[in-house]
mmCIF file of C-alpha atoms and ligand atoms in Angstrom:
data_model
loop_
_atom_site.group_PDB
_atom_site.id
_atom_site.type_symbol
_atom_site.label_atom_id
_atom_site.label_comp_id
_atom_site.label_asym_id
_atom_site.label_seq_id
_atom_site.Cartn_x
_atom_site.Cartn_y
_atom_site.Cartn_z
ATOM 1 C CA MET Z 11 -20.185 7.927 17.658
ATOM 2 C CA ASN Z 12 -19.787 5.414 20.294
ATOM 3 C CA ASP Z 13 -16.574 2.527 18.913
ATOM 4 C CA LYS Z 14 -14.876 0.489 21.079
ATOM 5 C CA ARG Z 15 -11.312 0.917 20.609
ATOM 6 C CA LEU Z 16 -9.269 -1.507 18.927
ATOM 7 C CA ARG Z 17 -6.200 -2.799 20.696
ATOM 8 C CA HIS Z 18 -4.256 -3.931 18.001
ATOM 9 C CA LEU Z 19 -4.541 -4.976 14.455
ATOM 10 C CA LEU Z 20 -2.245 -7.572 13.840
ATOM 11 C CA GLY Z 21 -3.739 -9.985 10.864
ATOM 12 C CA ILE Z 22 -6.921 -11.120 9.352
ATOM 13 C CA GLU Z 23 -6.993 -14.358 11.802
ATOM 14 C CA GLU Z 24 -7.225 -12.336 14.948
ATOM 15 C CA LEU Z 25 -10.085 -9.839 13.269
ATOM 16 C CA ASP Z 26 -13.543 -10.996 13.813
ATOM 17 C CA ARG Z 27 -16.941 -10.310 10.794
ATOM 18 C CA ASP Z 28 -18.248 -7.483 13.289
ATOM 19 C CA THR Z 29 -15.350 -5.059 13.778
ATOM 20 C CA ALA Z 30 -14.030 -5.786 9.760
ATOM 21 C CA GLU Z 31 -17.438 -4.680 9.298
ATOM 22 C CA ARG Z 32 -17.036 -1.825 11.211
ATOM 23 C CA ILE Z 33 -13.645 -0.816 9.780
ATOM 24 C CA LEU Z 34 -14.968 -0.871 6.178
ATOM 25 C CA GLU Z 35 -17.910 1.441 7.137
ATOM 26 C CA LEU Z 36 -16.165 3.470 9.031
ATOM 27 C CA ALA Z 37 -13.295 3.671 5.691
ATOM 28 C CA GLY Z 38 -16.585 5.286 3.790
ATOM 29 C CA THR Z 39 -17.195 8.144 6.100
ATOM 30 C CA PHE Z 40 -13.123 8.890 5.827
ATOM 31 C CA HIS Z 41 -13.372 8.301 2.176
ATOM 32 C CA GLU Z 42 -16.222 11.385 2.277
ATOM 33 C CA VAL Z 43 -13.469 13.333 4.326
ATOM 34 C CA VAL Z 44 -10.467 12.930 1.443
ATOM 35 C CA ARG Z 45 -12.476 13.820 -0.759
ATOM 36 C CA ARG Z 46 -13.145 17.515 0.417
ATOM 37 C CA PRO Z 47 -11.388 20.397 -0.475
ATOM 38 C CA VAL Z 48 -10.319 20.226 3.234
ATOM 39 C CA ARG Z 49 -8.828 16.497 3.808
ATOM 40 C CA LYS Z 50 -8.422 17.185 7.282
ATOM 41 C CA VAL Z 51 -10.032 15.881 10.451
ATOM 42 C CA PRO Z 52 -9.216 16.646 14.490
ATOM 43 C CA THR Z 53 -10.233 13.229 15.314
ATOM 44 C CA LEU Z 54 -6.298 12.467 16.544
ATOM 45 C CA ARG Z 55 -4.948 15.414 17.845
ATOM 46 C CA GLY Z 56 -2.111 15.187 20.169
ATOM 47 C CA LYS Z 57 -1.739 11.608 19.404
ATOM 48 C CA THR Z 58 1.964 10.216 18.412
ATOM 49 C CA ILE Z 59 1.823 7.531 15.675
ATOM 50 C CA ILE Z 60 4.943 5.683 14.521
ATOM 51 C CA ASN Z 61 5.618 4.594 11.340
ATOM 52 C CA LEU Z 62 8.811 1.678 11.538
ATOM 53 C CA PHE Z 63 9.505 0.383 8.329
ATOM 54 C CA PHE Z 64 12.188 -2.273 8.222
ATOM 55 C CA GLU Z 65 11.478 -3.628 4.463
ATOM 56 C CA ALA Z 66 10.952 -1.714 1.078
ATOM 57 C CA SER Z 67 7.304 0.305 0.687
ATOM 58 C CA THR Z 68 6.172 3.297 -1.346
ATOM 59 C CA ARG Z 69 2.421 3.033 -1.421
ATOM 60 C CA THR Z 70 1.407 1.355 2.612
ATOM 61 C CA ARG Z 71 4.464 4.199 4.134
ATOM 62 C CA SER Z 72 2.678 7.096 2.463
ATOM 63 C CA SER Z 73 -0.545 5.838 2.869
ATOM 64 C CA PHE Z 74 -0.436 4.898 7.009
ATOM 65 C CA GLU Z 75 1.617 8.265 6.988
ATOM 66 C CA LEU Z 76 -0.987 10.517 4.986
ATOM 67 C CA ALA Z 77 -3.785 8.667 6.908
ATOM 68 C CA GLY Z 78 -2.056 10.305 9.944
ATOM 69 C CA LYS Z 79 -2.038 13.650 9.270
ATOM 70 C CA ARG Z 80 -5.975 13.559 7.767
ATOM 71 C CA LEU Z 81 -6.487 12.774 11.196
ATOM 72 C CA SER Z 82 -4.454 15.534 12.752
ATOM 73 C CA ALA Z 83 -1.964 12.841 14.578
ATOM 74 C CA ASP Z 84 1.864 13.528 14.929
ATOM 75 C CA VAL Z 85 3.695 11.246 12.941
ATOM 76 C CA MET Z 86 6.947 9.628 12.746
ATOM 77 C CA ASN Z 87 8.865 7.875 10.074
ATOM 78 C CA VAL Z 88 11.147 5.194 11.363
ATOM 79 C CA GLY Z 89 13.106 3.799 8.745
ATOM 80 C CA GLY Z 90 14.907 0.311 8.740
ATOM 81 C CA SER Z 91 18.658 0.816 8.054
ATOM 82 C CA SER Z 92 18.534 4.532 9.476
ATOM 83 C CA SER Z 93 17.366 2.976 12.493
ATOM 84 C CA SER Z 94 19.050 1.851 15.339
ATOM 85 C CA THR Z 95 18.373 -1.918 14.796
ATOM 86 C CA SER Z 96 21.570 -1.454 11.686
ATOM 87 C CA LYS Z 97 24.037 -1.093 14.932
ATOM 88 C CA GLY Z 98 22.493 -3.928 16.751
ATOM 89 C CA GLU Z 99 20.230 -3.135 18.851
ATOM 90 C CA THR Z 100 17.139 -5.658 19.064
ATOM 91 C CA LEU Z 101 13.380 -5.111 17.816
ATOM 92 C CA ARG Z 102 12.136 -4.969 21.798
ATOM 93 C CA ASP Z 103 14.932 -2.480 22.672
ATOM 94 C CA THR Z 104 13.418 -0.470 20.044
ATOM 95 C CA ILE Z 105 9.927 -0.846 20.902
ATOM 96 C CA ARG Z 106 10.769 -0.568 24.787
ATOM 97 C CA THR Z 107 12.524 2.889 23.187
ATOM 98 C CA LEU Z 108 9.279 4.093 20.862
ATOM 99 C CA ASP Z 109 6.978 3.516 24.301
ATOM 100 C CA ALA Z 110 8.961 5.873 26.631
ATOM 101 C CA MET Z 111 7.976 8.083 23.777
ATOM 102 C CA HIS Z 112 4.464 7.586 24.472
ATOM 103 C CA ALA Z 113 3.532 6.174 21.311
ATOM 104 C CA ASP Z 114 -0.195 5.721 20.881
ATOM 105 C CA VAL Z 115 0.269 3.528 17.593
ATOM 106 C CA VAL Z 116 3.295 1.684 16.026
ATOM 107 C CA VAL Z 117 2.183 0.543 12.570
ATOM 108 C CA ILE Z 118 5.312 -1.624 11.165
ATOM 109 C CA ARG Z 119 6.209 -3.979 8.714
ATOM 110 C CA HIS Z 120 8.654 -6.079 8.924
ATOM 111 C CA SER Z 121 10.469 -9.433 6.948
ATOM 112 C CA VAL Z 122 9.937 -11.281 9.855
ATOM 113 C CA SER Z 123 6.429 -13.089 9.934
ATOM 114 C CA GLY Z 124 4.844 -12.735 13.730
ATOM 115 C CA ALA Z 125 6.992 -9.489 14.858
ATOM 116 C CA PRO Z 126 4.166 -7.675 15.018
ATOM 117 C CA HIS Z 127 2.472 -10.233 17.598
ATOM 118 C CA TYR Z 128 5.927 -10.324 19.489
ATOM 119 C CA ILE Z 129 6.094 -6.596 20.156
ATOM 120 C CA SER Z 130 2.231 -5.889 21.232
ATOM 121 C CA SER Z 131 2.497 -7.956 24.293
ATOM 122 C CA ARG Z 132 5.385 -5.790 25.125
ATOM 123 C CA THR Z 133 4.018 -2.782 24.697
ATOM 124 C CA ARG Z 134 1.630 0.224 25.428
ATOM 125 C CA ALA Z 135 0.959 1.114 22.085
ATOM 126 C CA SER Z 136 -1.711 -0.337 19.311
ATOM 127 C CA ILE Z 137 0.535 -2.196 16.737
ATOM 128 C CA ILE Z 138 -0.648 -2.585 13.257
ATOM 129 C CA ASN Z 139 0.838 -4.605 10.943
ATOM 130 C CA ALA Z 140 1.668 -3.219 7.712
ATOM 131 C CA GLY Z 141 2.689 -6.604 6.492
ATOM 132 C CA ASP Z 142 5.295 -9.564 8.725
ATOM 133 C CA GLY Z 143 6.803 -11.797 6.138
ATOM 134 C CA MET Z 144 5.358 -13.525 4.395
ATOM 135 C CA HIS Z 145 2.552 -13.697 7.085
ATOM 136 C CA GLU Z 146 -0.713 -11.203 7.125
ATOM 137 C CA HIS Z 147 -0.527 -7.911 5.475
ATOM 138 C CA PRO Z 148 -4.414 -6.695 7.136
ATOM 139 C CA THR Z 149 -4.896 -3.146 6.155
ATOM 140 C CA GLN Z 150 -4.092 -4.570 2.647
ATOM 141 C CA ALA Z 151 -6.706 -6.887 2.529
ATOM 142 C CA LEU Z 152 -9.253 -4.382 3.940
ATOM 143 C CA LEU Z 153 -8.304 -1.996 1.256
ATOM 144 C CA ASP Z 154 -9.024 -4.503 -1.308
ATOM 145 C CA ALA Z 155 -12.916 -5.596 0.130
ATOM 146 C CA PHE Z 156 -13.150 -1.465 0.065
ATOM 147 C CA THR Z 157 -12.613 -1.221 -3.188
ATOM 148 C CA MET Z 158 -14.957 -4.072 -4.138
ATOM 149 C CA LEU Z 159 -17.407 -2.960 -2.008
ATOM 150 C CA ARG Z 160 -17.431 0.044 -3.860
ATOM 151 C CA HIS Z 161 -18.069 -1.038 -7.266
ATOM 152 C CA LYS Z 162 -19.485 -4.321 -6.527
ATOM 153 C CA ARG Z 163 -22.072 -3.088 -3.189
ATOM 154 C CA ARG Z 164 -21.242 -6.144 -1.376
ATOM 155 C CA ILE Z 165 -18.596 -9.298 -1.094
ATOM 156 C CA GLU Z 166 -21.346 -11.796 -0.356
ATOM 157 C CA GLY Z 167 -21.167 -14.383 -3.254
ATOM 158 C CA LEU Z 168 -18.456 -12.532 -5.365
ATOM 159 C CA THR Z 169 -16.024 -14.664 -7.094
ATOM 160 C CA VAL Z 170 -12.683 -13.707 -6.553
ATOM 161 C CA ALA Z 171 -9.613 -15.058 -8.077
ATOM 162 C CA ILE Z 172 -6.093 -14.145 -6.579
ATOM 163 C CA CYS Z 173 -3.554 -15.117 -8.552
ATOM 164 C CA GLY Z 174 0.514 -15.556 -9.051
ATOM 165 C CA ASP Z 175 2.811 -16.583 -5.875
ATOM 166 C CA ILE Z 176 0.170 -17.447 -3.714
ATOM 167 C CA ALA Z 177 3.232 -18.898 -1.120
ATOM 168 C CA HIS Z 178 5.382 -16.242 -0.683
ATOM 169 C CA SER Z 179 2.193 -13.630 -0.677
ATOM 170 C CA ARG Z 180 1.048 -12.025 2.407
ATOM 171 C CA VAL Z 181 -1.486 -9.894 0.495
ATOM 172 C CA ALA Z 182 -3.158 -13.368 -0.562
ATOM 173 C CA ARG Z 183 -3.458 -15.261 2.862
ATOM 174 C CA SER Z 184 -4.966 -11.994 4.179
ATOM 175 C CA ASN Z 185 -7.756 -11.603 1.445
ATOM 176 C CA ALA Z 186 -8.525 -15.266 1.392
ATOM 177 C CA LEU Z 187 -9.274 -15.154 5.223
ATOM 178 C CA LEU Z 188 -10.930 -12.031 4.934
ATOM 179 C CA LEU Z 189 -12.895 -12.430 1.711
ATOM 180 C CA GLY Z 190 -14.203 -15.771 2.764
ATOM 181 C CA MET Z 191 -15.118 -14.630 6.351
ATOM 182 C CA LEU Z 192 -17.165 -11.773 4.601
ATOM 183 C CA GLY Z 193 -18.806 -14.603 1.863
ATOM 184 C CA ALA Z 194 -16.774 -14.465 -0.959
ATOM 185 C CA HIS Z 195 -15.812 -17.580 -3.180
ATOM 186 C CA VAL Z 196 -12.391 -17.389 -2.914
ATOM 187 C CA ARG Z 197 -9.794 -18.717 -5.720
ATOM 188 C CA LEU Z 198 -6.254 -19.404 -5.995
ATOM 189 C CA ALA Z 199 -4.638 -19.744 -8.868
ATOM 190 C CA GLY Z 200 -0.050 -20.475 -9.956
ATOM 191 C CA PRO Z 201 2.220 -22.687 -10.557
ATOM 192 C CA ARG Z 202 2.299 -25.431 -8.566
ATOM 193 C CA THR Z 203 5.986 -24.779 -6.829
ATOM 194 C CA LEU Z 204 3.912 -21.060 -5.742
ATOM 195 C CA LEU Z 205 1.317 -22.083 -4.160
ATOM 196 C CA PRO Z 206 1.301 -22.993 -0.594
ATOM 197 C CA HIS Z 207 0.648 -26.540 0.892
ATOM 198 C CA ARG Z 208 -2.428 -26.551 2.707
ATOM 199 C CA ALA Z 209 -4.241 -23.888 0.682
ATOM 200 C CA ASP Z 210 -7.503 -25.713 0.875
ATOM 201 C CA ALA Z 211 -6.824 -24.664 4.553
ATOM 202 C CA TRP Z 212 -7.672 -21.320 3.755
ATOM 203 C CA GLY Z 213 -10.675 -22.224 2.783
ATOM 204 C CA ALA Z 214 -10.192 -21.236 -1.301
ATOM 205 C CA ASP Z 215 -10.485 -23.497 -4.211
ATOM 206 C CA VAL Z 216 -6.704 -23.711 -5.544
ATOM 207 C CA PHE Z 217 -5.897 -23.731 -9.282
ATOM 208 C CA ASP Z 218 -2.449 -24.647 -11.653
ATOM 209 C CA ARG Z 219 -3.692 -23.234 -14.345
ATOM 210 C CA LEU Z 220 -4.760 -19.391 -14.497
ATOM 211 C CA GLU Z 221 -7.793 -19.900 -17.343
ATOM 212 C CA PRO Z 222 -10.154 -22.272 -14.950
ATOM 213 C CA ALA Z 223 -9.202 -19.888 -12.012
ATOM 214 C CA LEU Z 224 -10.496 -16.657 -14.340
ATOM 215 C CA ALA Z 225 -13.858 -18.372 -15.797
ATOM 216 C CA ASP Z 226 -16.577 -16.251 -14.365
ATOM 217 C CA ALA Z 227 -15.307 -14.344 -11.598
ATOM 218 C CA ASP Z 228 -16.154 -11.242 -10.427
ATOM 219 C CA VAL Z 229 -12.637 -9.610 -9.561
ATOM 220 C CA VAL Z 230 -9.302 -10.629 -10.414
ATOM 221 C CA MET Z 231 -6.216 -10.063 -8.137
ATOM 222 C CA MET Z 232 -3.064 -10.563 -9.604
ATOM 223 C CA LEU Z 233 0.184 -10.687 -7.246
ATOM 224 C CA ARG Z 234 3.940 -10.069 -7.955
ATOM 225 C CA ILE Z 235 6.597 -12.929 -7.403
ATOM 226 C CA GLN Z 236 7.851 -12.002 -4.357
ATOM 227 C CA GLN Z 237 11.384 -12.327 -5.933
ATOM 228 C CA GLU Z 238 12.871 -11.234 -2.174
ATOM 229 C CA ARG Z 239 11.598 -14.268 -0.550
ATOM 230 C CA LEU Z 240 12.173 -17.451 -3.256
ATOM 231 C CA GLY Z 241 14.977 -18.697 -2.066
ATOM 232 C CA ALA Z 242 15.505 -21.768 -3.899
ATOM 233 C CA CYS Z 243 14.537 -21.528 -7.812
ATOM 234 C CA LEU Z 244 11.060 -22.076 -7.942
ATOM 235 C CA LEU Z 245 10.291 -20.802 -11.490
ATOM 236 C CA PRO Z 246 12.363 -21.981 -14.619
ATOM 237 C CA SER Z 247 12.215 -18.405 -16.102
ATOM 238 C CA LEU Z 248 10.083 -15.147 -16.060
ATOM 239 C CA ARG Z 249 9.090 -15.082 -19.623
ATOM 240 C CA GLU Z 250 7.758 -18.905 -19.220
ATOM 241 C CA TYR Z 251 5.790 -17.951 -16.008
ATOM 242 C CA SER Z 252 4.655 -14.492 -18.055
ATOM 243 C CA GLN Z 253 3.188 -16.980 -20.605
ATOM 244 C CA GLN Z 254 1.092 -19.015 -18.351
ATOM 245 C CA PHE Z 255 0.550 -17.104 -15.493
ATOM 246 C CA GLY Z 256 0.430 -13.478 -16.790
ATOM 247 C CA LEU Z 257 -2.732 -11.638 -16.897
ATOM 248 C CA ASN Z 258 -3.691 -10.638 -20.858
ATOM 249 C CA LYS Z 259 -7.115 -9.172 -22.518
ATOM 250 C CA ARG Z 260 -7.308 -12.842 -23.850
ATOM 251 C CA ARG Z 261 -7.004 -14.408 -20.866
ATOM 252 C CA LEU Z 262 -8.783 -11.559 -19.170
ATOM 253 C CA ALA Z 263 -12.021 -11.949 -21.689
ATOM 254 C CA LEU Z 264 -12.608 -15.899 -19.301
ATOM 255 C CA ALA Z 265 -13.796 -13.269 -16.374
ATOM 256 C CA ARG Z 266 -17.306 -11.176 -16.239
ATOM 257 C CA SER Z 267 -17.558 -8.805 -18.858
ATOM 258 C CA ASP Z 268 -17.549 -6.380 -15.740
ATOM 259 C CA ALA Z 269 -14.769 -8.068 -13.582
ATOM 260 C CA LEU Z 270 -12.210 -5.328 -11.563
ATOM 261 C CA VAL Z 271 -8.696 -6.181 -12.431
ATOM 262 C CA MET Z 272 -7.079 -5.358 -8.811
ATOM 263 C CA HIS Z 273 -2.768 -5.539 -8.162
ATOM 264 C CA PRO Z 274 -1.764 -4.647 -4.717
ATOM 265 C CA GLY Z 275 1.270 -3.159 -6.542
ATOM 266 C CA PRO Z 276 4.543 -2.746 -7.277
ATOM 267 C CA LEU Z 277 3.167 -3.997 -10.588
ATOM 268 C CA ASN Z 278 5.918 -5.706 -13.202
ATOM 269 C CA ARG Z 279 4.399 -4.779 -16.024
ATOM 270 C CA GLY Z 280 4.704 -7.596 -18.737
ATOM 271 C CA VAL Z 281 5.084 -10.222 -16.546
ATOM 272 C CA GLU Z 282 2.087 -10.868 -14.553
ATOM 273 C CA ILE Z 283 -0.149 -8.154 -16.040
ATOM 274 C CA ALA Z 284 0.217 -6.940 -19.203
ATOM 275 C CA GLU Z 285 0.786 -2.836 -20.179
ATOM 276 C CA ASP Z 286 -3.044 -3.234 -21.262
ATOM 277 C CA VAL Z 287 -4.617 -4.815 -18.858
ATOM 278 C CA ALA Z 288 -3.215 -2.958 -16.115
ATOM 279 C CA ASP Z 289 -4.059 0.384 -17.235
ATOM 280 C CA GLY Z 290 -7.233 -1.026 -18.827
ATOM 281 C CA GLU Z 291 -10.884 0.262 -18.466
ATOM 282 C CA GLN Z 292 -11.394 -2.749 -15.518
ATOM 283 C CA SER Z 293 -8.656 -1.586 -13.625
ATOM 284 C CA VAL Z 294 -8.754 -0.413 -10.407
ATOM 285 C CA ILE Z 295 -5.223 -0.346 -9.465
ATOM 286 C CA LEU Z 296 -5.060 3.431 -8.510
ATOM 287 C CA GLU Z 297 -8.478 2.997 -6.261
ATOM 288 C CA GLN Z 298 -7.017 0.815 -4.658
ATOM 289 C CA VAL Z 299 -4.452 3.594 -3.179
ATOM 290 C CA GLU Z 300 -7.110 5.897 -2.792
ATOM 291 C CA SER Z 301 -8.960 3.137 -0.329
ATOM 292 C CA GLY Z 302 -5.726 2.804 1.262
ATOM 293 C CA VAL Z 303 -5.731 6.247 3.241
ATOM 294 C CA ALA Z 304 -9.648 6.089 3.875
ATOM 295 C CA VAL Z 305 -9.297 2.120 5.481
ATOM 296 C CA ARG Z 306 -6.011 3.027 7.151
ATOM 297 C CA MET Z 307 -8.151 5.798 8.822
ATOM 298 C CA ALA Z 308 -10.423 4.036 9.876
ATOM 299 C CA VAL Z 309 -8.017 1.440 11.795
ATOM 300 C CA LEU Z 310 -6.009 4.599 12.983
ATOM 301 C CA TYR Z 311 -8.624 6.077 14.541
ATOM 302 C CA LEU Z 312 -10.147 2.631 16.036
ATOM 303 C CA CYS Z 313 -6.292 2.150 17.687
ATOM 304 C CA ALA Z 314 -6.115 5.340 18.800
ATOM 305 C CA ASN Z 315 -9.520 7.359 19.650
ATOM 306 C CA GLU Z 316 -10.742 7.993 22.728
ATOM 307 C CA PRO Z 317 -14.326 6.360 22.497
ATOM 308 C CA GLU Z 318 -15.657 9.525 23.093
ATOM 309 C CA ARG Z 319 -14.148 11.705 20.812
ATOM 310 C CA PRO Z 320 -16.427 11.822 17.399
ATOM 311 C CA ILE Z 321 -14.987 12.403 13.488
ATOM 312 C CA GLU Z 322 -15.790 15.668 13.333
ATOM 313 C CA GLY Z 323 -14.169 16.340 16.273
HETATM 314 C C1 NCD X 1 2.240 -5.813 -0.861
HETATM 315 C C2 NCD X 1 3.622 -6.275 0.066
HETATM 316 O O1 NCD X 1 4.333 -5.455 0.266
HETATM 317 O O2 NCD X 1 2.844 -7.092 0.512
HETATM 318 N N1 NCD X 1 2.646 -4.851 -1.302
HETATM 319 C C3 NCD X 1 1.731 -3.363 -0.876
HETATM 320 O O3 NCD X 1 1.859 -3.109 0.816
HETATM 321 N N2 NCD X 1 0.946 -2.321 -1.418
HETATM 322 C C4 NCD X 1 2.609 -6.491 -2.372
HETATM 323 C C5 NCD X 1 3.178 -6.816 -2.860
HETATM 324 O O4 NCD X 1 4.841 -6.281 -2.513
HETATM 325 O O5 NCD X 1 4.575 -7.668 -4.033
#
């Protein structure tokens, strides 16, 4: 397989449609690999991947770690509070240090929007954005699209309602950009204080009530309120929020009967999503986690692989 290397994955904004489709296609191959009895290929043997996470993460970090290991790379985790930034080192010096260790790929999560872009011009390694502040989370959007494709066989023409705290969500932005690029109709729904000022610029329809956004939707994606990014109090109370914007069975019935229920996690059960909906028949929340490993294998493969090395090795 002769793939062009992907220099960095900073955001969906920088990604073209061909590359996005290639990642999704490759993820299909890796999805098969992770379902085999021996879930490992030698493709990235001898390559070094460093996970540099300055913000909390369960799924994304373990998913990148597992993806790197499934490809036989050496994977190292560097955490925020255990790294030298807590001793006053700048991000630039941290990245120069990792560069001196000949990292091939650095996966970074940071609370500052644009942090991955900043380091990408200061390192030899490929940079993958695993979430930067309120900006982008490109691999989450790719794994969401992959999950939709597995169920619906297409993205073109799907109606996807993304609901909740849109303004502070990097998942919402990356999904709106990617799904829009792939031809879906994207709806964004949330209380006015949690909608971005220029949401229409994301190419989506915007709703300040949940019900009209859910009508006949093929996919309903619920988002957590980003308490850590709210700053001022933008919500009267969580109880009121949940009453008006929580996804329960009655509201889900407004969407198509075969609509998928998605959530990037972590879930706040009883707030944005009712217990029985999160665990219900239409929920593909755990499949999203499974897709994450395959999609991240595809992204790591395109960032770290020598073009002539095939997947089977
Ligand atoms: C998301 C994130 O960190 O942006 N989680 C994730 O990566 N699975 C969403 C969130 O934290 O709400």
